CSV table of C-alpha atoms and ligand atoms in Angstrom, one decimal:
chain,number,residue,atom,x,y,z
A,1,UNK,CA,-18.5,-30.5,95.8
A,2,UNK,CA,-21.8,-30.4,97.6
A,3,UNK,CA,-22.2,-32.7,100.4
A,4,UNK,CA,-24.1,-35.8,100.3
A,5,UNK,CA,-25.6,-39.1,101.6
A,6,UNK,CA,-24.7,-42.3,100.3
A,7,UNK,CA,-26.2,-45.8,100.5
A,8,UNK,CA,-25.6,-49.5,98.9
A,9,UNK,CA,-28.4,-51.4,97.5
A,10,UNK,CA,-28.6,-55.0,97.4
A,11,UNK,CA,-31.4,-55.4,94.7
A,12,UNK,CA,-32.9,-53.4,91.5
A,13,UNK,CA,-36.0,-52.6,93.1
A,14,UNK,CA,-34.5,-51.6,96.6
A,15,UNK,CA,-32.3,-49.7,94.3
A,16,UNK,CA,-35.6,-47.8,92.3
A,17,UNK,CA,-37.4,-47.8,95.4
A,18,UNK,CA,-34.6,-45.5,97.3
A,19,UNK,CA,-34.3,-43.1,94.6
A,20,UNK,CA,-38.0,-43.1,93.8
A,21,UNK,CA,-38.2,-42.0,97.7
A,22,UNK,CA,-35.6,-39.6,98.2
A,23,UNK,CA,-36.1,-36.1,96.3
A,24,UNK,CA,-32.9,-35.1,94.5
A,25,UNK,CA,-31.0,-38.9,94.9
A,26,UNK,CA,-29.2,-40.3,91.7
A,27,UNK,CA,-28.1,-43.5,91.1
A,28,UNK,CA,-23.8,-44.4,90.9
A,29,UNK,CA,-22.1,-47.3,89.8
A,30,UNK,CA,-18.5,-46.3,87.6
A,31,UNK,CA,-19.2,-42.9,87.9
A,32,UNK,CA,-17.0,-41.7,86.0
A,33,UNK,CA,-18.8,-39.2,84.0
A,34,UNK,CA,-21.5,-38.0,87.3
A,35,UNK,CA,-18.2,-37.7,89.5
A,36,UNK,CA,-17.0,-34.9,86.9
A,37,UNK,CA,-20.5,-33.0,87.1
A,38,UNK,CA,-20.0,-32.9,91.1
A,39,UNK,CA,-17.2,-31.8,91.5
A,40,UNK,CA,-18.2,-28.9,89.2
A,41,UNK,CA,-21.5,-28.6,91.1
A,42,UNK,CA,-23.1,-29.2,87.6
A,43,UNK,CA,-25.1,-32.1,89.5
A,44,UNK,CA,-25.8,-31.5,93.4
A,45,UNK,CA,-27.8,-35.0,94.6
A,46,UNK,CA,-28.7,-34.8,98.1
A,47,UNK,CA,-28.1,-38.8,98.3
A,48,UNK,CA,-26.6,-41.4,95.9
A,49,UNK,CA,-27.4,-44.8,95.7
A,50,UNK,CA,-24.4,-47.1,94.7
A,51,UNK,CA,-25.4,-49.9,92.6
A,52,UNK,CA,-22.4,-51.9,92.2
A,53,UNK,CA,-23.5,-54.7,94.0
A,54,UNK,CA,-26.9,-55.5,92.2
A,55,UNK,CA,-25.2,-58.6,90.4
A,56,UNK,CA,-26.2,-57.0,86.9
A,57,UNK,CA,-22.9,-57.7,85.6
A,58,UNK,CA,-23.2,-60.7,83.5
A,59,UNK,CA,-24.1,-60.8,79.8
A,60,UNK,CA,-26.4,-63.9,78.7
A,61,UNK,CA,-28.0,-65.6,75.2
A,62,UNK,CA,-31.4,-64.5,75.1
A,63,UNK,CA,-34.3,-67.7,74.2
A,64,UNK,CA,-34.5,-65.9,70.7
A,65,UNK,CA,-31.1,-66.0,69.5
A,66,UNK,CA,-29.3,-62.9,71.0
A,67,UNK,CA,-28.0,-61.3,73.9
A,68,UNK,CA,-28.8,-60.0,77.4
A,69,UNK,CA,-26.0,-57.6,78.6
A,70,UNK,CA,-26.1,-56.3,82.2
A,71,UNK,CA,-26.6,-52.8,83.5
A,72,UNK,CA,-23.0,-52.9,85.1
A,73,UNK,CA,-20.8,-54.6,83.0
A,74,UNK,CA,-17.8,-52.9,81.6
A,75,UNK,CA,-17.5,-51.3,78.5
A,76,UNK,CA,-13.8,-52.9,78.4
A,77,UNK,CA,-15.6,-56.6,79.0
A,78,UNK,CA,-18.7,-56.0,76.5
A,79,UNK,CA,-15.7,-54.9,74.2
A,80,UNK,CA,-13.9,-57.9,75.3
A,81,UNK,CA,-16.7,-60.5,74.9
A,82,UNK,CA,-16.3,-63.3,72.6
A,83,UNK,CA,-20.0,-63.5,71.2
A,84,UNK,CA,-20.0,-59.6,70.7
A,85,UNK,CA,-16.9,-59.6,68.8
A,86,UNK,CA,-17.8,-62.8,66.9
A,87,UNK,CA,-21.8,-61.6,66.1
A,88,UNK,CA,-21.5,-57.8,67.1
A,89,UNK,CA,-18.8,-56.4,65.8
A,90,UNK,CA,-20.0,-52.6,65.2
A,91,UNK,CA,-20.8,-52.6,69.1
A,92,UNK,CA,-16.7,-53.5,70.0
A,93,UNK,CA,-15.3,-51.6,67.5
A,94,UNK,CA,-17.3,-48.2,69.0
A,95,UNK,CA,-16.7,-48.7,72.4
A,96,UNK,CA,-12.8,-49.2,72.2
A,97,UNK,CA,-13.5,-46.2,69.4
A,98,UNK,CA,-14.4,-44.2,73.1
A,99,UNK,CA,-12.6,-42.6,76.4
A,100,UNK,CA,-9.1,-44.2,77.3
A,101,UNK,CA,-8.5,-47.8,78.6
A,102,UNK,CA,-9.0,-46.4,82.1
A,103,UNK,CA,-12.3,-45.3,82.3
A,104,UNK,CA,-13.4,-48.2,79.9
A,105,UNK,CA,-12.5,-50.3,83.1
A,106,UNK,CA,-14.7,-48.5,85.0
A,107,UNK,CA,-17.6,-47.5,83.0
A,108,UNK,CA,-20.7,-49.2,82.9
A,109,UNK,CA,-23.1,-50.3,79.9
A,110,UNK,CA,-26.5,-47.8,81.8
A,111,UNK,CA,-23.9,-45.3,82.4
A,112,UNK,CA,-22.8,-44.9,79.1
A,113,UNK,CA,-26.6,-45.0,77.8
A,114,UNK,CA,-26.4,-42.1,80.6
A,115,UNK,CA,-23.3,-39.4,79.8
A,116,UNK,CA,-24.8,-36.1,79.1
A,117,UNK,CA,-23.4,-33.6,76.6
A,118,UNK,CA,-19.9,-32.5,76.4
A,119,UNK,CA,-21.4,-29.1,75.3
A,120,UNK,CA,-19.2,-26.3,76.7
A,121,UNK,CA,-21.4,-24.4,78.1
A,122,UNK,CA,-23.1,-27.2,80.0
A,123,UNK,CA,-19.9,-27.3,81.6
A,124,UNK,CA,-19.2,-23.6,82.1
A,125,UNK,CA,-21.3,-22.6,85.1
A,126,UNK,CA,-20.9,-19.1,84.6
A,127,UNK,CA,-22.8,-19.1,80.5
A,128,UNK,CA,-26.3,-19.7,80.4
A,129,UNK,CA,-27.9,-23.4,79.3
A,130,UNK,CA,-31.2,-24.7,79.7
A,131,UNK,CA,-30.1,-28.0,80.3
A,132,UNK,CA,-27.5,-27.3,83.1
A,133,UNK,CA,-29.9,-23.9,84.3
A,134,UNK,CA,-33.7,-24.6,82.7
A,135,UNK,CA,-34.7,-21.2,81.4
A,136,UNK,CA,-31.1,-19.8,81.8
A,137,UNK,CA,-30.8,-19.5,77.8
A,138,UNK,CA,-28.6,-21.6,75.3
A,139,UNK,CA,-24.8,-19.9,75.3
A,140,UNK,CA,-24.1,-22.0,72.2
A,141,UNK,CA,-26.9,-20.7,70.2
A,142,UNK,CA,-24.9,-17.7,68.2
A,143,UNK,CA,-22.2,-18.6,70.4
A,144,UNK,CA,-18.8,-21.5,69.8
A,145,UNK,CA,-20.9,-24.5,68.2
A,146,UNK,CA,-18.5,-26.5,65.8
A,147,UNK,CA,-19.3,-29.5,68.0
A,148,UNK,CA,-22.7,-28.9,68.4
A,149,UNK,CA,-25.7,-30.6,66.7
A,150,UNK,CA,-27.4,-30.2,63.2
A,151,UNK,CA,-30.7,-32.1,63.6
A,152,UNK,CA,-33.1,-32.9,66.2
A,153,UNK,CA,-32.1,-29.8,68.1
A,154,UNK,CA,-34.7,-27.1,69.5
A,155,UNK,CA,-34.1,-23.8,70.0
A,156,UNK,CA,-33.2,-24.1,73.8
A,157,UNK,CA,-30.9,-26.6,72.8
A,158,UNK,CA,-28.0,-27.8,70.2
A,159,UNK,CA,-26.5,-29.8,71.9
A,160,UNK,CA,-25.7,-33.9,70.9
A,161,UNK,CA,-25.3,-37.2,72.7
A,162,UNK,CA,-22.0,-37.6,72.9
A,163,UNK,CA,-21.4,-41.5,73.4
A,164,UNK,CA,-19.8,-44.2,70.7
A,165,UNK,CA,-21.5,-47.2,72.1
A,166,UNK,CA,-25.3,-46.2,71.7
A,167,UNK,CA,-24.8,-45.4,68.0
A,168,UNK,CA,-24.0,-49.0,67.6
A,169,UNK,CA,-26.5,-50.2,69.9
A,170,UNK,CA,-28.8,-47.9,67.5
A,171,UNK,CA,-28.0,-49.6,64.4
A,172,UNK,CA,-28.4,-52.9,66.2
A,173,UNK,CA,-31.8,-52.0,67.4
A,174,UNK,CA,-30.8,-52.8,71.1
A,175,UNK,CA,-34.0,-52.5,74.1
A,176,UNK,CA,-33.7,-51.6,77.2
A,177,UNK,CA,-35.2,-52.8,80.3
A,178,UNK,CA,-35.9,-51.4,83.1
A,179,UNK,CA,-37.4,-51.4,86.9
A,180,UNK,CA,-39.0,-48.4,88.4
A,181,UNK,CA,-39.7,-47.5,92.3
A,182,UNK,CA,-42.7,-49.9,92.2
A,183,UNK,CA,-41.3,-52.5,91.2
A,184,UNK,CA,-42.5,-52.9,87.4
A,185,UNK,CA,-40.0,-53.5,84.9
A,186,UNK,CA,-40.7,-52.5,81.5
A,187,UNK,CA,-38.8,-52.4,77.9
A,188,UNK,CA,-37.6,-49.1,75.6
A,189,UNK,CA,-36.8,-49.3,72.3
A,190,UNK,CA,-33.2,-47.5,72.1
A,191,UNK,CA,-34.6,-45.1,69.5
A,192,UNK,CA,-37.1,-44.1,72.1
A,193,UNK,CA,-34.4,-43.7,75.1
A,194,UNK,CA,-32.8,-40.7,74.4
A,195,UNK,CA,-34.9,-37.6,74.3
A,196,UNK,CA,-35.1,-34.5,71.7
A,197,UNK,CA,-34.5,-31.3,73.5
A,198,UNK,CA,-37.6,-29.5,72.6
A,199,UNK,CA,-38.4,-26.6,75.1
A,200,UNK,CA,-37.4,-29.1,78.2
A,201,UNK,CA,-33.6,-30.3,77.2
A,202,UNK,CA,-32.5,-30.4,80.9
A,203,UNK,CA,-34.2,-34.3,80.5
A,204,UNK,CA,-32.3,-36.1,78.5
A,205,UNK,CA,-34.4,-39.4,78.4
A,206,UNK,CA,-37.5,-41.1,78.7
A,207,UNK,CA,-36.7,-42.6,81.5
A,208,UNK,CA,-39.4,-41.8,84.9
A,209,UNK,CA,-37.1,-40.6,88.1
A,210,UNK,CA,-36.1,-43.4,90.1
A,211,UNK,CA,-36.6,-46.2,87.3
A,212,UNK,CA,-33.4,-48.0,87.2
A,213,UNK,CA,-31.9,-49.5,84.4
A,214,UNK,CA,-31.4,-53.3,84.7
A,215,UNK,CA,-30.0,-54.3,81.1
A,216,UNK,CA,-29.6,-54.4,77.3
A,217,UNK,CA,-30.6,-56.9,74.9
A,218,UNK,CA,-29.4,-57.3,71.7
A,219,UNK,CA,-32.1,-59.2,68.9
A,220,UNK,CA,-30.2,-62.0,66.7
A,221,UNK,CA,-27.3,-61.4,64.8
A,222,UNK,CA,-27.8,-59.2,61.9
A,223,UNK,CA,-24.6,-60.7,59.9
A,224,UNK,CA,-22.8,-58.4,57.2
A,225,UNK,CA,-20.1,-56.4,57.5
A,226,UNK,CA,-19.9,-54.2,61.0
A,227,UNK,CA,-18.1,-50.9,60.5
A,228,UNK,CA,-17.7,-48.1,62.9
A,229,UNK,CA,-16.1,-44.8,61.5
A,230,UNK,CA,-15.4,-41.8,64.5
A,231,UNK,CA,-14.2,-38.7,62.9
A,232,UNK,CA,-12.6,-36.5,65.4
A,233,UNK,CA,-10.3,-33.3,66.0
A,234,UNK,CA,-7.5,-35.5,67.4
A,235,UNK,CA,-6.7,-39.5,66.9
A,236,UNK,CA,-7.9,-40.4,70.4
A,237,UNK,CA,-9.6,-39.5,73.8
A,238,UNK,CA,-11.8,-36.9,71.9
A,239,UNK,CA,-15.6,-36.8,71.2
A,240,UNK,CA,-16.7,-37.6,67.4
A,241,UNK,CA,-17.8,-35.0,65.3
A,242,UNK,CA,-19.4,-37.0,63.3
A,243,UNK,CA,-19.6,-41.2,63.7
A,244,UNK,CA,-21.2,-44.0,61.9
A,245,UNK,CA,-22.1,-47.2,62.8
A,246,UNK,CA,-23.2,-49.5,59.4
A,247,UNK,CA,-23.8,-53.1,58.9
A,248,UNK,CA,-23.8,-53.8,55.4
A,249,UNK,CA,-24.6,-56.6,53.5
A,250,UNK,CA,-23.1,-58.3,50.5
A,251,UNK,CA,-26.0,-57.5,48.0
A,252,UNK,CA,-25.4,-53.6,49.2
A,253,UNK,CA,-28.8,-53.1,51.3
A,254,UNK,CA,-27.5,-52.2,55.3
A,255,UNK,CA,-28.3,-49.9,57.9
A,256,UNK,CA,-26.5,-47.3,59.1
A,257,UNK,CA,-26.4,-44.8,62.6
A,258,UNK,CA,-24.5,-41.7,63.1
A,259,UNK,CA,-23.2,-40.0,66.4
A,260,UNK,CA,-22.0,-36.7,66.9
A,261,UNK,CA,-24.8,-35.0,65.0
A,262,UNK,CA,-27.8,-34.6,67.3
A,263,UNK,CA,-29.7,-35.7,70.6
A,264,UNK,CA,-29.5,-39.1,70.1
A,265,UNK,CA,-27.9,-41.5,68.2
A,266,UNK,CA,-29.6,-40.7,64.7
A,267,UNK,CA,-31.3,-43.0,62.2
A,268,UNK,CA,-33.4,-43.2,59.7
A,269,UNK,CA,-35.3,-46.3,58.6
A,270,UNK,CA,-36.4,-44.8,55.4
A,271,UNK,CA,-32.8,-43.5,54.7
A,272,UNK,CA,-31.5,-46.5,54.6
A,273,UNK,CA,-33.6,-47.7,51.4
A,274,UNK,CA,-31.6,-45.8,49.4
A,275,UNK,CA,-28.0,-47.3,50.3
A,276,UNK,CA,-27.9,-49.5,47.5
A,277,UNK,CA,-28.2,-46.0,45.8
A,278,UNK,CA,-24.9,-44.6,47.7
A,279,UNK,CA,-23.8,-42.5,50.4
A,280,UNK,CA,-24.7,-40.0,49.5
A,281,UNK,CA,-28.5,-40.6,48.6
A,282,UNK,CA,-28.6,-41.8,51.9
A,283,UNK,CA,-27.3,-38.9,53.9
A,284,UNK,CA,-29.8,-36.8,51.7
A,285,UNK,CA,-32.6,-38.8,53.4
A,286,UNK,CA,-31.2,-38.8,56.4
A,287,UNK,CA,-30.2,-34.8,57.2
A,288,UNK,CA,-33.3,-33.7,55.0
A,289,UNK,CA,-34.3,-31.6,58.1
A,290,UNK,CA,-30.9,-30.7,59.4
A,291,UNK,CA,-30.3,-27.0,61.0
A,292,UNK,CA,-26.9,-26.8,61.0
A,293,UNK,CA,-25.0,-23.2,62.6
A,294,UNK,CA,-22.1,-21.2,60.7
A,295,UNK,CA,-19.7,-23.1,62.9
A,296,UNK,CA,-21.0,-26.3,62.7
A,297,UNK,CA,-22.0,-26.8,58.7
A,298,UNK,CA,-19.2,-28.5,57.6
A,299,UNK,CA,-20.6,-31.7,59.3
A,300,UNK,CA,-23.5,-32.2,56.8
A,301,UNK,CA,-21.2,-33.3,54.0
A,302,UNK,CA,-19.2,-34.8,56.3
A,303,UNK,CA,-21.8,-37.5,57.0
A,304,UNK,CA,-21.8,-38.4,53.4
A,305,UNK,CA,-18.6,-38.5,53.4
A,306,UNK,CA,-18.0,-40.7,56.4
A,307,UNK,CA,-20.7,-42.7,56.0
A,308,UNK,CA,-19.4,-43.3,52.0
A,309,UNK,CA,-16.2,-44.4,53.7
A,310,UNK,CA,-17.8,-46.7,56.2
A,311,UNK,CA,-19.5,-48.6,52.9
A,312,UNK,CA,-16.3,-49.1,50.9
A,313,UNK,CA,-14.7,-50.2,54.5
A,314,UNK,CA,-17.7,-52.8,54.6
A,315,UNK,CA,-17.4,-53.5,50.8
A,316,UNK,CA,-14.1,-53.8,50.2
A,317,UNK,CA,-14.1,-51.3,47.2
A,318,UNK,CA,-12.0,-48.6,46.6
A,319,UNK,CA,-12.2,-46.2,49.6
A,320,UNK,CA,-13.8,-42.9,49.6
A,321,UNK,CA,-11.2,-40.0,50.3
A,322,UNK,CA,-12.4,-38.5,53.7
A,323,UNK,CA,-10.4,-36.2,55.5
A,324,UNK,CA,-9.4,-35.9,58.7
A,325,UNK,CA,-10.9,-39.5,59.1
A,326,UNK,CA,-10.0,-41.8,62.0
A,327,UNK,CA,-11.3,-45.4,62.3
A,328,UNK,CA,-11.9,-47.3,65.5
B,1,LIG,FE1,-26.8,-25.8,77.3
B,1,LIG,FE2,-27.8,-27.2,75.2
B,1,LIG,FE3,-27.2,-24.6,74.9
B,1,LIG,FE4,-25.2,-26.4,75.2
B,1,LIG,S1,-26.6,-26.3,73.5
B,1,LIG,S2,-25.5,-24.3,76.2
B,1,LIG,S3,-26.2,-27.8,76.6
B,1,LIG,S4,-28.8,-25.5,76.3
């Protein structure tokens, strides 16, 4: 591990303000996924900023009916939380769907947003990527990419976001809020957080260096049935190959997110018309651009297929035989 510097903050915006300052400082708080990537020299910050003590750990009704969650609570106590499970269900049911029990403990709600790719080669320092090495070249292009993405990928870079919890936050239309170095606090869309690769995939969100985030709010409750499906090589502790988050309501209209397949948490507005239509005209819509590898194929049936499972689930109807399935 390179060495560093290290401070506390005691507010956001002294928080923003150090990083903004300091070339090459990051922000911690659980750190349980920017640990990893130091210790490998993957990331080398010259200075960290600890965040733990900003206070943002509270989650709070919003005026119009929803919530506020802080930056730093716990994935276990978002998981945990009455309202979310009562009004939410899609967001419990992926984060407990991720990691172990441990580092649920210690992860936070902006970290998660955070975690980069669990490509291999990003964490192979001796294989090229553009994301780890800018200009390096893509290992996984022609190379291992069954885990790899089928849409929204570039050619410097198939690799996918690999978290539970945004997919749900996707399907919930979640915004985040932020404060930069100066002080001015602004609001993204969740859609718009997470970046496609395009010829720059070492940035992996829209965020400005130094601008902190501060929280996630959730609208009003959608109702419907929440389902989230995680389809992975092993029952646990594993990354999905393909996920879907779906709320679904009785008279069949819903929405529907997947993870696993691409940059960012991916979904389509105008896919979703057709799920009164089925799975399967749905996943149609919503892979209509897909560039899936030799190794990596398999997964564009495999939406349909998960995502026809995640409706029965929701429905109550006969459920769709899907192989190798695992719910949360
Ligand atoms: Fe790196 Fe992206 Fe290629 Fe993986 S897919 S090796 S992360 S550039």
């Amino acid at each position: 591990m390179r060495p560093f510097t290290y401070t506390r903050a005691k507010t956001p915006a002294e928080a923003a303000a150090a990083v903004a300052a300091t070339p090459g400082a990051k922000f911690i708080a659980g750190g349980t996924n920017l640990l990893d990537l130091m210790k490998l020299e993957i990331e080398t910050p010259a200075h960290l900023v600890d965040v733990q003590d900003l206070q943002l750990d509270r989650i709070e009704p919003t005026d119009n009916g929803g919530l506020r969650i802080g930056a730093l609570v716990t994935n276990t106590s978002l998981a945990s939380d009455a309202r979310v499970r009562r009004d939410y269900g899609v967001l419990t049911r992926a984060i407990v769907a991720g990691a172990s029990g441990q580092l649920r403990n210690k992860a936070t709600t902006a970290g998660n947003l955070l975690q980069r790719t669990r490509c291999p080669y990003f964490y192979d320092t001796n294989q090229a990527c553009n994301k780890r090495k800018p200009g390096s070249g893509c290992a996984a292009i022609g190379g291992y990419s069954r885990q790899l993405g089928i849409i929204g990928t570039s050619d410097a870079c198939i690799a996918t976001y690999p978290g539970d919890m945004a997919v749900a936050m996707r399907v919930l239309d979640a915004t985040i809020e932020t404060i930069d170095g100066a002080g001015a606090t602004r609001r993204i869309a969740i859609g718009d957080f997470h970046r496609l690769p395009g010829d720059a995939p070492h940035i992996d969100t829209n965020l400005k260096p130094g601008e902190l985030i501060t929280a996630v709010t959730l609208p009003r409750p959608l109702g419907g049935t929440h389902v989230y499906r995680k389809v992975r090589d092993r029952a646990s502790y594993a990354y999905a190959l393909v996920s879907v988050a779906a709320v679904i309501q009785k008279d069949g209209t819903g929405r529907a997110a997947i993870g696993g397949i691409a940059p960012r948490p991916w979904r389509s507005e105008a896919a979703e018309a057709a799920m009164p239509q089925g799975a399967k005209a749905v996943a149609d819509r919503l892979l209509a651009d897909a560039r899936p590898t030799r190794d990596n194929a398999f997964k564009v049936p495999l939406v349909a297929r998960t995502l026809s499972a995640a409706i029965h689930e929701a429905t109550g109807t006969t459920q769709h035989p899907v192989t190798q399935e695992q719910g949360a």
